[in-house]
Amino acid sequence: ATLGPPKLLELAVASTKSASLVAVVGAVARAAAGAENAWPTSDLVRLLLAIAKTKGALPAEEKIALLQRAASALTPELAALPAADLVRLVLAISSDGHSQLLVAAAEEAVGQRISCFPPAQLFILTQGLVQGLGGSHVLVQKLIEFWIECLKEPANSADCDDEVTKRRRELEQRARLSADHLVQLARITSSAASNGPLIEAIGGQLLSGGRVRELSEAGRKAAEAQLSAELGLGQYSRRDRLRRALTGGGRSRSCSRSRMVRSRSRSRSRCLNRRLRCGLCQRRRSAGCRQSDGLCCGLCQRRRRVGCRLSGSLRCCLCQSSRVAGCRLSGGELNARNLR
C-alpha cells in the first residue's frame, strides 16, 4: 500500500534528524512529485523545507522537477498561505536561486503583506530573499525601504499620544528585533544596492538608542568583525564612535568588578583602622591621644582617671608609669591607692 502525504512528510522530517534516513528523502520527493495536487499546501511547504535541510540528499534533476511541480500547485494558493508558511516557503527555495516560485512568493510577501509580518519573521524573509533574488532585485529594495521606516527613531511626542498609540508603541518595543539580530541584518543586507540608509538606521539603533549594551558576546564579536572589514556596520558614518562603544561596553563590566573589589578592600581597611586608632584624634593607639591632653590611655583609650583596662590597673591613671614606681606627675608622692 502506498503511503499518504502525512506519513511521507513524517519520513522527510525524520530524515533531517537522522543521518541513516537521508536516503529516504529521494523516495519521498519522487512520490510527492507524482501527486503534488493531493498534498495540502502547508504539508507541501514543510516537505520542501525538509528537503532543503538535507543538502545533497536529492539529485539536482529530481529537485528541479519537484520544484516545478510544487510551483504549479502552490502559486495559485499563495494568497491563502499563512504568514509563517509563506516565510518557510521562501526559506526552503531560496538556496536554489532565482525561480518563478520564489518571485511569486516574494511578490505576495513584500507586495501584499509586508506590514503583516512581525520583525522576527520579516528578518528571516529578508535573509531568504537576499539569498535567492540578490540585493539588486526590486522587491529586495522595497523590503529594505520598509526596514528603514521600521527602524527610524520615533519623534519625541509621548506626552501628546493617546492611550491607543502608547499601547501600540509598547507592543512594538516588545516585538522588536534583538540587538544581535540588528547586527545580522546589517551583514545580510550588505550586498544590497543603496543600503546606506538602512545601515545608518541600524547604527543609530545600536549607538543612539543605547542598544549596544544589549549585545551578547557573539553579537559584539560579529559587530567588531563588520567594522574591521568595512562591511555592513563598517559603512556606518559614525563607525568610530560605535567601535569605541563596543570596546567600552566590554570594559565597563570588568571595571565595575574591579571598583567593587577596591571598595570592599577600602572598607575592610577602615574597619581595621577604627580598631587600631584613637576615636578622638585617629592617632595610633599605642602612641597616645593628642586631643585629650594625654588624659586617655594609649592602650585602651579609656580616660586615665578611670583606670586602664588593658594593663590590669597596674599603671598610674595620670602618667601611665608603673604604680609601684610612683607617679611622675605628682612628684612621686601619690601611690596607686591614692590615685583611685
PDB file of C-alpha atoms in Angstrom, residues 34-332:
ATOM      1  CA  GLY A  34       3.838  12.482  -8.915  1.00  0.00           C
ATOM      2  CA  ALA A  35       0.934  13.568  -6.712  1.00  0.00           C
ATOM      3  CA  GLU A  36       1.639  17.187  -5.737  1.00  0.00           C
ATOM      4  CA  ASN A  37      -2.005  18.209  -6.103  1.00  0.00           C
ATOM      5  CA  ALA A  38      -3.004  15.686  -3.439  1.00  0.00           C
ATOM      6  CA  TRP A  39      -0.786  17.332  -0.860  1.00  0.00           C
ATOM      7  CA  PRO A  40      -2.161  20.059   1.437  1.00  0.00           C
ATOM      8  CA  THR A  41      -0.314  23.304   0.775  1.00  0.00           C
ATOM      9  CA  SER A  42       1.105  23.544   4.305  1.00  0.00           C
ATOM     10  CA  ASP A  43       2.413  19.959   4.145  1.00  0.00           C
ATOM     11  CA  LEU A  44       3.971  20.576   0.740  1.00  0.00           C
ATOM     12  CA  VAL A  45       5.768  23.658   2.090  1.00  0.00           C
ATOM     13  CA  ARG A  46       7.085  21.671   5.059  1.00  0.00           C
ATOM     14  CA  LEU A  47       8.262  18.939   2.672  1.00  0.00           C
ATOM     15  CA  LEU A  48      10.232  21.474   0.625  1.00  0.00           C
ATOM     16  CA  LEU A  49      11.788  22.844   3.813  1.00  0.00           C
ATOM     17  CA  ALA A  50      12.795  19.365   4.978  1.00  0.00           C
ATOM     18  CA  ILE A  51      14.391  18.623   1.595  1.00  0.00           C
ATOM     19  CA  ALA A  52      16.286  21.940   1.762  1.00  0.00           C
ATOM     20  CA  LYS A  53      17.714  20.978   5.161  1.00  0.00           C
ATOM     21  CA  THR A  54      19.063  17.659   3.836  1.00  0.00           C
ATOM     22  CA  LYS A  55      21.556  19.262   1.486  1.00  0.00           C
ATOM     23  CA  GLY A  56      22.871  16.990  -1.262  1.00  0.00           C
ATOM     24  CA  ALA A  57      20.466  14.173  -0.431  1.00  0.00           C
ATOM     25  CA  LEU A  58      18.388  14.748  -3.563  1.00  0.00           C
ATOM     26  CA  PRO A  59      19.894  14.740  -7.085  1.00  0.00           C
ATOM     27  CA  ALA A  60      19.708  18.079  -8.849  1.00  0.00           C
ATOM     28  CA  GLU A  61      17.406  16.909 -11.659  1.00  0.00           C
ATOM     29  CA  GLU A  62      14.928  15.379  -9.229  1.00  0.00           C
ATOM     30  CA  LYS A  63      14.899  18.516  -7.113  1.00  0.00           C
ATOM     31  CA  ILE A  64      14.283  20.725 -10.166  1.00  0.00           C
ATOM     32  CA  ALA A  65      11.374  18.502 -11.210  1.00  0.00           C
ATOM     33  CA  LEU A  66       9.895  18.665  -7.707  1.00  0.00           C
ATOM     34  CA  LEU A  67      10.183  22.466  -7.553  1.00  0.00           C
ATOM     35  CA  GLN A  68       8.484  22.832 -10.925  1.00  0.00           C
ATOM     36  CA  ARG A  69       5.559  20.645  -9.887  1.00  0.00           C
ATOM     37  CA  ALA A  70       5.387  22.361  -6.478  1.00  0.00           C
ATOM     38  CA  ALA A  71       5.293  25.765  -8.176  1.00  0.00           C
ATOM     39  CA  SER A  72       2.263  24.775 -10.253  1.00  0.00           C
ATOM     40  CA  ALA A  73       0.478  23.587  -7.119  1.00  0.00           C
ATOM     41  CA  LEU A  74       1.490  26.390  -4.715  1.00  0.00           C
ATOM     42  CA  THR A  75       1.424  29.536  -6.852  1.00  0.00           C
ATOM     43  CA  PRO A  76      -2.402  29.744  -7.053  1.00  0.00           C
ATOM     44  CA  GLU A  77      -2.628  29.190  -3.284  1.00  0.00           C
ATOM     45  CA  LEU A  78      -0.036  31.767  -2.126  1.00  0.00           C
ATOM     46  CA  ALA A  79      -2.671  34.330  -1.126  1.00  0.00           C
ATOM     47  CA  ALA A  80      -4.258  31.802   1.251  1.00  0.00           C
ATOM     48  CA  LEU A  81      -0.994  30.657   2.848  1.00  0.00           C
ATOM     49  CA  PRO A  82      -0.472  31.706   6.468  1.00  0.00           C
ATOM     50  CA  ALA A  83       2.375  34.153   7.040  1.00  0.00           C
ATOM     51  CA  ALA A  84       4.535  31.525   8.761  1.00  0.00           C
ATOM     52  CA  ASP A  85       4.154  29.086   5.836  1.00  0.00           C
ATOM     53  CA  LEU A  86       4.991  31.838   3.357  1.00  0.00           C
ATOM     54  CA  VAL A  87       8.233  32.520   5.236  1.00  0.00           C
ATOM     55  CA  ARG A  88       9.007  28.775   5.325  1.00  0.00           C
ATOM     56  CA  LEU A  89       8.464  28.547   1.579  1.00  0.00           C
ATOM     57  CA  VAL A  90      10.869  31.403   0.865  1.00  0.00           C
ATOM     58  CA  LEU A  91      13.445  29.878   3.206  1.00  0.00           C
ATOM     59  CA  ALA A  92      13.045  26.435   1.583  1.00  0.00           C
ATOM     60  CA  ILE A  93      13.583  27.511  -2.033  1.00  0.00           C
ATOM     61  CA  SER A  94      15.939  30.482  -1.614  1.00  0.00           C
ATOM     62  CA  SER A  95      19.071  28.322  -1.678  1.00  0.00           C
ATOM     63  CA  ASP A  96      18.199  27.201  -5.223  1.00  0.00           C
ATOM     64  CA  GLY A  97      18.455  30.748  -6.554  1.00  0.00           C
ATOM     65  CA  HIS A  98      16.088  32.739  -8.733  1.00  0.00           C
ATOM     66  CA  SER A  99      12.899  30.862  -9.655  1.00  0.00           C
ATOM     67  CA  GLN A 100       9.331  31.650 -10.658  1.00  0.00           C
ATOM     68  CA  LEU A 101       8.001  30.272  -7.384  1.00  0.00           C
ATOM     69  CA  LEU A 102      10.391  32.422  -5.347  1.00  0.00           C
ATOM     70  CA  VAL A 103       9.420  35.543  -7.286  1.00  0.00           C
ATOM     71  CA  ALA A 104       5.720  34.775  -6.825  1.00  0.00           C
ATOM     72  CA  ALA A 105       6.224  34.207  -3.078  1.00  0.00           C
ATOM     73  CA  ALA A 106       8.233  37.427  -2.800  1.00  0.00           C
ATOM     74  CA  GLU A 107       5.538  39.413  -4.590  1.00  0.00           C
ATOM     75  CA  GLU A 108       2.912  38.061  -2.204  1.00  0.00           C
ATOM     76  CA  ALA A 109       5.025  38.673   0.902  1.00  0.00           C
ATOM     77  CA  VAL A 110       6.542  42.056   0.047  1.00  0.00           C
ATOM     78  CA  GLY A 111       3.972  43.461  -2.322  1.00  0.00           C
ATOM     79  CA  GLN A 112       0.821  42.430  -0.473  1.00  0.00           C
ATOM     80  CA  ARG A 113       1.584  41.530   3.155  1.00  0.00           C
ATOM     81  CA  ILE A 114       4.811  43.224   4.165  1.00  0.00           C
ATOM     82  CA  SER A 115       3.260  45.037   7.147  1.00  0.00           C
ATOM     83  CA  CYS A 116       1.653  41.836   8.481  1.00  0.00           C
ATOM     84  CA  PHE A 117       4.916  40.112   9.408  1.00  0.00           C
ATOM     85  CA  PRO A 118       6.352  40.514  12.897  1.00  0.00           C
ATOM     86  CA  PRO A 119      10.020  41.618  12.951  1.00  0.00           C
ATOM     87  CA  ALA A 120      11.339  38.103  13.616  1.00  0.00           C
ATOM     88  CA  GLN A 121       9.577  36.647  10.544  1.00  0.00           C
ATOM     89  CA  LEU A 122      10.482  39.693   8.465  1.00  0.00           C
ATOM     90  CA  PHE A 123      14.135  39.112   9.360  1.00  0.00           C
ATOM     91  CA  ILE A 124      14.001  35.503   8.079  1.00  0.00           C
ATOM     92  CA  LEU A 125      12.124  36.651   4.974  1.00  0.00           C
ATOM     93  CA  THR A 126      14.841  39.229   4.271  1.00  0.00           C
ATOM     94  CA  GLN A 127      17.544  36.611   4.660  1.00  0.00           C
ATOM     95  CA  GLY A 128      15.845  34.282   2.150  1.00  0.00           C
ATOM     96  CA  LEU A 129      15.017  36.921  -0.449  1.00  0.00           C
ATOM     97  CA  VAL A 130      18.508  38.458  -0.435  1.00  0.00           C
ATOM     98  CA  GLN A 131      19.999  34.991  -0.864  1.00  0.00           C
ATOM     99  CA  GLY A 132      17.602  33.892  -3.623  1.00  0.00           C
ATOM    100  CA  LEU A 133      16.905  37.079  -5.593  1.00  0.00           C
ATOM    101  CA  GLY A 134      20.030  39.124  -4.894  1.00  0.00           C
ATOM    102  CA  GLY A 135      20.427  42.530  -3.335  1.00  0.00           C
ATOM    103  CA  SER A 136      19.629  44.457  -6.513  1.00  0.00           C
ATOM    104  CA  HIS A 137      16.156  42.977  -7.076  1.00  0.00           C
ATOM    105  CA  VAL A 138      13.315  45.489  -6.918  1.00  0.00           C
ATOM    106  CA  LEU A 139      11.424  43.500  -4.258  1.00  0.00           C
ATOM    107  CA  VAL A 140      14.521  43.357  -2.066  1.00  0.00           C
ATOM    108  CA  GLN A 141      14.893  47.125  -2.424  1.00  0.00           C
ATOM    109  CA  LYS A 142      11.287  47.595  -1.366  1.00  0.00           C
ATOM    110  CA  LEU A 143      11.889  45.346   1.634  1.00  0.00           C
ATOM    111  CA  ILE A 144      14.931  47.384   2.657  1.00  0.00           C
ATOM    112  CA  GLU A 145      12.920  50.609   2.417  1.00  0.00           C
ATOM    113  CA  PHE A 146      10.355  49.089   4.764  1.00  0.00           C
ATOM    114  CA  TRP A 147      13.118  48.191   7.236  1.00  0.00           C
ATOM    115  CA  ILE A 148      14.360  51.778   7.164  1.00  0.00           C
ATOM    116  CA  GLU A 149      10.914  53.061   8.109  1.00  0.00           C
ATOM    117  CA  CYS A 150      10.607  50.495  10.903  1.00  0.00           C
ATOM    118  CA  LEU A 151      13.992  51.340  12.427  1.00  0.00           C
ATOM    119  CA  LYS A 152      13.635  55.103  12.351  1.00  0.00           C
ATOM    120  CA  GLU A 153      13.752  56.775  15.749  1.00  0.00           C
ATOM    121  CA  PRO A 154      10.202  57.858  16.718  1.00  0.00           C
ATOM    122  CA  ALA A 155       9.535  61.541  17.285  1.00  0.00           C
ATOM    123  CA  ASN A 156       9.513  62.676  20.904  1.00  0.00           C
ATOM    124  CA  SER A 157       5.771  63.145  21.263  1.00  0.00           C
ATOM    125  CA  ALA A 158       4.989  60.778  24.101  1.00  0.00           C
ATOM    126  CA  ASP A 159       3.045  63.440  26.010  1.00  0.00           C
ATOM    127  CA  CYS A 160       0.699  64.065  23.072  1.00  0.00           C
ATOM    128  CA  ASP A 161      -0.054  60.415  22.299  1.00  0.00           C
ATOM    129  CA  ASP A 162      -3.310  58.850  23.322  1.00  0.00           C
ATOM    130  CA  GLU A 163      -3.580  55.558  25.169  1.00  0.00           C
ATOM    131  CA  VAL A 164      -4.012  53.506  21.990  1.00  0.00           C
ATOM    132  CA  THR A 165      -0.828  54.919  20.460  1.00  0.00           C
ATOM    133  CA  LYS A 166       1.141  54.375  23.667  1.00  0.00           C
ATOM    134  CA  ARG A 167      -0.082  50.790  23.875  1.00  0.00           C
ATOM    135  CA  ARG A 168       0.876  50.177  20.244  1.00  0.00           C
ATOM    136  CA  ARG A 169       4.373  51.517  20.875  1.00  0.00           C
ATOM    137  CA  GLU A 170       4.769  49.290  23.914  1.00  0.00           C
ATOM    138  CA  LEU A 171       3.844  46.248  21.836  1.00  0.00           C
ATOM    139  CA  GLU A 172       6.267  47.317  19.119  1.00  0.00           C
ATOM    140  CA  GLN A 173       9.056  47.645  21.680  1.00  0.00           C
ATOM    141  CA  ARG A 174       8.424  44.109  22.934  1.00  0.00           C
ATOM    142  CA  ALA A 175       8.315  42.592  19.428  1.00  0.00           C
ATOM    143  CA  ARG A 176      11.333  44.480  18.038  1.00  0.00           C
ATOM    144  CA  LEU A 177      14.460  42.764  16.810  1.00  0.00           C
ATOM    145  CA  SER A 178      17.142  41.955  19.336  1.00  0.00           C
ATOM    146  CA  ALA A 179      20.446  43.793  19.169  1.00  0.00           C
ATOM    147  CA  ASP A 180      22.169  40.655  17.836  1.00  0.00           C
ATOM    148  CA  HIS A 181      19.606  40.391  15.031  1.00  0.00           C
ATOM    149  CA  LEU A 182      20.237  44.025  14.101  1.00  0.00           C
ATOM    150  CA  VAL A 183      23.920  43.211  13.612  1.00  0.00           C
ATOM    151  CA  GLN A 184      22.978  40.178  11.495  1.00  0.00           C
ATOM    152  CA  LEU A 185      20.566  42.306   9.446  1.00  0.00           C
ATOM    153  CA  ALA A 186      23.409  44.697   8.630  1.00  0.00           C
ATOM    154  CA  ARG A 187      25.502  41.750   7.422  1.00  0.00           C
ATOM    155  CA  ILE A 188      22.663  40.172   5.392  1.00  0.00           C
ATOM    156  CA  THR A 189      21.832  43.382   3.529  1.00  0.00           C
ATOM    157  CA  SER A 190      25.449  44.435   2.984  1.00  0.00           C
ATOM    158  CA  SER A 191      25.288  43.214  -0.636  1.00  0.00           C
ATOM    159  CA  ALA A 192      22.085  45.107  -1.375  1.00  0.00           C
ATOM    160  CA  ALA A 193      22.255  48.189  -3.572  1.00  0.00           C
ATOM    161  CA  SER A 194      21.663  51.528  -1.848  1.00  0.00           C
ATOM    162  CA  ASN A 195      21.730  50.005   1.639  1.00  0.00           C
ATOM    163  CA  GLY A 196      23.334  53.126   3.162  1.00  0.00           C
ATOM    164  CA  PRO A 197      20.161  54.474   4.817  1.00  0.00           C
ATOM    165  CA  LEU A 198      19.468  51.062   6.360  1.00  0.00           C
ATOM    166  CA  ILE A 199      23.000  50.844   7.795  1.00  0.00           C
ATOM    167  CA  GLU A 200      22.559  54.349   9.233  1.00  0.00           C
ATOM    168  CA  ALA A 201      19.261  53.302  10.825  1.00  0.00           C
ATOM    169  CA  ILE A 202      20.775  50.136  12.323  1.00  0.00           C
ATOM    170  CA  GLY A 203      23.829  52.026  13.597  1.00  0.00           C
ATOM    171  CA  GLY A 204      21.570  54.674  15.120  1.00  0.00           C
ATOM    172  CA  GLN A 205      19.580  51.991  16.931  1.00  0.00           C
ATOM    173  CA  LEU A 206      22.755  50.484  18.380  1.00  0.00           C
ATOM    174  CA  LEU A 207      24.545  53.726  19.218  1.00  0.00           C
ATOM    175  CA  SER A 208      21.997  56.468  19.868  1.00  0.00           C
ATOM    176  CA  GLY A 209      19.345  54.059  21.073  1.00  0.00           C
ATOM    177  CA  GLY A 210      21.788  52.564  23.577  1.00  0.00           C
ATOM    178  CA  ARG A 211      21.128  49.032  22.380  1.00  0.00           C
ATOM    179  CA  VAL A 212      24.831  48.272  22.036  1.00  0.00           C
ATOM    180  CA  ARG A 213      24.704  47.312  25.724  1.00  0.00           C
ATOM    181  CA  GLU A 214      22.214  44.546  24.862  1.00  0.00           C
ATOM    182  CA  LEU A 215      24.648  42.727  22.568  1.00  0.00           C
ATOM    183  CA  SER A 216      25.773  39.279  23.569  1.00  0.00           C
ATOM    184  CA  GLU A 217      29.424  38.302  23.311  1.00  0.00           C
ATOM    185  CA  ALA A 218      28.788  36.675  19.915  1.00  0.00           C
ATOM    186  CA  GLY A 219      26.902  39.750  18.691  1.00  0.00           C
ATOM    187  CA  ARG A 220      29.706  42.018  19.878  1.00  0.00           C
ATOM    188  CA  LYS A 221      32.302  39.979  18.002  1.00  0.00           C
ATOM    189  CA  ALA A 222      30.147  39.983  14.843  1.00  0.00           C
ATOM    190  CA  ALA A 223      29.817  43.772  15.002  1.00  0.00           C
ATOM    191  CA  GLU A 224      33.558  44.196  15.509  1.00  0.00           C
ATOM    192  CA  ALA A 225      34.225  41.909  12.525  1.00  0.00           C
ATOM    193  CA  GLN A 226      31.997  44.069  10.308  1.00  0.00           C
ATOM    194  CA  LEU A 227      33.716  47.234  11.499  1.00  0.00           C
ATOM    195  CA  SER A 228      37.142  45.757  10.785  1.00  0.00           C
ATOM    196  CA  ALA A 229      36.182  44.526   7.312  1.00  0.00           C
ATOM    197  CA  GLU A 230      34.308  47.737   6.414  1.00  0.00           C
ATOM    198  CA  LEU A 231      31.298  45.564   5.608  1.00  0.00           C
ATOM    199  CA  GLY A 232      27.786  46.197   6.880  1.00  0.00           C
ATOM    200  CA  LEU A 233      28.295  48.288  10.011  1.00  0.00           C
ATOM    201  CA  GLY A 234      31.747  49.136   8.664  1.00  0.00           C
ATOM    202  CA  GLN A 235      29.942  51.505   6.271  1.00  0.00           C
ATOM    203  CA  TYR A 236      28.256  53.380   9.128  1.00  0.00           C
ATOM    204  CA  SER A 237      29.121  57.106   9.173  1.00  0.00           C
ATOM    205  CA  ARG A 238      29.822  57.046  12.927  1.00  0.00           C
ATOM    206  CA  ARG A 239      31.613  53.723  12.956  1.00  0.00           C
ATOM    207  CA  ASP A 240      34.463  55.086  15.096  1.00  0.00           C
ATOM    208  CA  ARG A 241      32.047  56.007  17.878  1.00  0.00           C
ATOM    209  CA  LEU A 242      30.339  52.631  17.526  1.00  0.00           C
ATOM    210  CA  ARG A 243      33.711  50.895  17.784  1.00  0.00           C
ATOM    211  CA  ARG A 244      34.522  52.807  20.982  1.00  0.00           C
ATOM    212  CA  ALA A 245      31.093  51.962  22.383  1.00  0.00           C
ATOM    213  CA  LEU A 246      31.663  48.262  21.676  1.00  0.00           C
ATOM    214  CA  THR A 247      35.089  48.355  23.331  1.00  0.00           C
ATOM    215  CA  GLY A 248      33.899  50.411  26.283  1.00  0.00           C
ATOM    216  CA  GLY A 249      30.928  48.144  26.865  1.00  0.00           C
ATOM    217  CA  GLY A 250      33.229  45.182  27.324  1.00  0.00           C
ATOM    218  CA  ARG A 251      35.461  47.103  29.701  1.00  0.00           C
ATOM    219  CA  SER A 252      32.668  48.519  31.818  1.00  0.00           C
ATOM    220  CA  ARG A 253      31.772  45.174  33.352  1.00  0.00           C
ATOM    221  CA  SER A 254      35.386  44.366  34.272  1.00  0.00           C
ATOM    222  CA  CYS A 255      35.950  47.921  35.539  1.00  0.00           C
ATOM    223  CA  SER A 256      32.857  47.771  37.709  1.00  0.00           C
ATOM    224  CA  ARG A 257      34.024  44.470  39.184  1.00  0.00           C
ATOM    225  CA  SER A 258      37.476  45.916  39.954  1.00  0.00           C
ATOM    226  CA  ARG A 259      35.916  49.015  41.506  1.00  0.00           C
ATOM    227  CA  MET A 260      33.753  46.802  43.690  1.00  0.00           C
ATOM    228  CA  VAL A 261      36.808  44.832  44.846  1.00  0.00           C
ATOM    229  CA  ARG A 262      38.707  48.037  45.661  1.00  0.00           C
ATOM    230  CA  SER A 263      35.713  49.423  47.541  1.00  0.00           C
ATOM    231  CA  ARG A 264      35.491  46.286  49.660  1.00  0.00           C
ATOM    232  CA  SER A 265      39.203  46.375  50.452  1.00  0.00           C
ATOM    233  CA  ARG A 266      38.947  50.026  51.493  1.00  0.00           C
ATOM    234  CA  SER A 267      36.003  49.216  53.735  1.00  0.00           C
ATOM    235  CA  ARG A 268      37.990  46.453  55.439  1.00  0.00           C
ATOM    236  CA  SER A 269      40.915  48.849  55.911  1.00  0.00           C
ATOM    237  CA  ARG A 270      38.646  51.453  57.503  1.00  0.00           C
ATOM    238  CA  CYS A 271      37.243  48.889  59.907  1.00  0.00           C
ATOM    239  CA  LEU A 272      40.756  47.794  60.871  1.00  0.00           C
ATOM    240  CA  ASN A 273      41.883  51.403  61.368  1.00  0.00           C
ATOM    241  CA  ARG A 274      38.915  52.126  63.605  1.00  0.00           C
ATOM    242  CA  ARG A 275      40.056  49.340  65.904  1.00  0.00           C
ATOM    243  CA  LEU A 276      43.698  50.408  65.965  1.00  0.00           C
ATOM    244  CA  ARG A 277      43.305  54.205  66.125  1.00  0.00           C
ATOM    245  CA  CYS A 278      42.078  56.652  68.735  1.00  0.00           C
ATOM    246  CA  GLY A 279      38.452  57.679  68.368  1.00  0.00           C
ATOM    247  CA  LEU A 280      39.339  61.328  69.108  1.00  0.00           C
ATOM    248  CA  CYS A 281      42.465  62.109  67.099  1.00  0.00           C
ATOM    249  CA  GLN A 282      42.829  58.985  64.861  1.00  0.00           C
ATOM    250  CA  ARG A 283      46.420  58.612  66.059  1.00  0.00           C
ATOM    251  CA  ARG A 284      47.695  55.098  66.578  1.00  0.00           C
ATOM    252  CA  ARG A 285      46.521  53.995  69.992  1.00  0.00           C
ATOM    253  CA  SER A 286      49.960  52.853  71.076  1.00  0.00           C
ATOM    254  CA  ALA A 287      51.230  56.439  70.611  1.00  0.00           C
ATOM    255  CA  GLY A 288      48.677  58.017  72.936  1.00  0.00           C
ATOM    256  CA  CYS A 289      45.959  60.533  72.306  1.00  0.00           C
ATOM    257  CA  ARG A 290      46.799  64.084  71.198  1.00  0.00           C
ATOM    258  CA  GLN A 291      43.375  65.718  71.537  1.00  0.00           C
ATOM    259  CA  SER A 292      42.686  64.554  75.097  1.00  0.00           C
ATOM    260  CA  ASP A 293      45.830  66.264  76.539  1.00  0.00           C
ATOM    261  CA  GLY A 294      47.287  62.923  77.494  1.00  0.00           C
ATOM    262  CA  LEU A 295      44.288  62.062  79.649  1.00  0.00           C
ATOM    263  CA  CYS A 296      43.393  58.973  77.593  1.00  0.00           C
ATOM    264  CA  CYS A 297      45.178  55.651  77.893  1.00  0.00           C
ATOM    265  CA  GLY A 298      47.346  54.830  74.870  1.00  0.00           C
ATOM    266  CA  LEU A 299      46.340  51.177  75.106  1.00  0.00           C
ATOM    267  CA  CYS A 300      42.596  51.097  75.600  1.00  0.00           C
ATOM    268  CA  GLN A 301      41.552  54.766  75.033  1.00  0.00           C
ATOM    269  CA  ARG A 302      39.758  54.787  78.340  1.00  0.00           C
ATOM    270  CA  ARG A 303      40.023  58.005  80.335  1.00  0.00           C
ATOM    271  CA  ARG A 304      43.093  57.760  82.560  1.00  0.00           C
ATOM    272  CA  ARG A 305      41.333  58.841  85.697  1.00  0.00           C
ATOM    273  CA  VAL A 306      39.075  55.809  85.390  1.00  0.00           C
ATOM    274  CA  GLY A 307      41.969  53.394  85.125  1.00  0.00           C
ATOM    275  CA  CYS A 308      43.370  51.259  82.321  1.00  0.00           C
ATOM    276  CA  ARG A 309      41.514  48.107  81.330  1.00  0.00           C
ATOM    277  CA  LEU A 310      44.296  46.508  79.304  1.00  0.00           C
ATOM    278  CA  SER A 311      47.048  46.964  81.882  1.00  0.00           C
ATOM    279  CA  GLY A 312      45.099  45.418  84.715  1.00  0.00           C
ATOM    280  CA  SER A 313      45.159  48.687  86.770  1.00  0.00           C
ATOM    281  CA  LEU A 314      48.914  48.218  87.342  1.00  0.00           C
ATOM    282  CA  ARG A 315      49.721  51.635  85.821  1.00  0.00           C
ATOM    283  CA  CYS A 316      49.112  55.159  87.003  1.00  0.00           C
ATOM    284  CA  CYS A 317      45.932  56.696  85.655  1.00  0.00           C
ATOM    285  CA  LEU A 318      47.712  60.071  85.150  1.00  0.00           C
ATOM    286  CA  CYS A 319      51.159  59.274  83.776  1.00  0.00           C
ATOM    287  CA  GLN A 320      50.836  55.602  82.734  1.00  0.00           C
ATOM    288  CA  SER A 321      54.043  54.723  84.614  1.00  0.00           C
ATOM    289  CA  SER A 322      54.104  51.627  86.744  1.00  0.00           C
ATOM    290  CA  ARG A 323      52.261  52.345  90.002  1.00  0.00           C
ATOM    291  CA  VAL A 324      54.907  50.773  92.134  1.00  0.00           C
ATOM    292  CA  ALA A 325      57.430  53.262  90.730  1.00  0.00           C
ATOM    293  CA  GLY A 326      55.404  56.254  91.825  1.00  0.00           C
ATOM    294  CA  CYS A 327      53.691  58.960  89.902  1.00  0.00           C
ATOM    295  CA  ARG A 328      55.775  61.236  87.700  1.00  0.00           C
ATOM    296  CA  LEU A 329      53.145  63.970  87.504  1.00  0.00           C
ATOM    297  CA  SER A 330      52.661  64.179  91.282  1.00  0.00           C
ATOM    298  CA  GLY A 331      56.335  64.142  92.176  1.00  0.00           C
ATOM    299  CA  GLY A 332      56.199  60.565  93.452  1.00  0.00           C
TER     300      GLY A 332
END
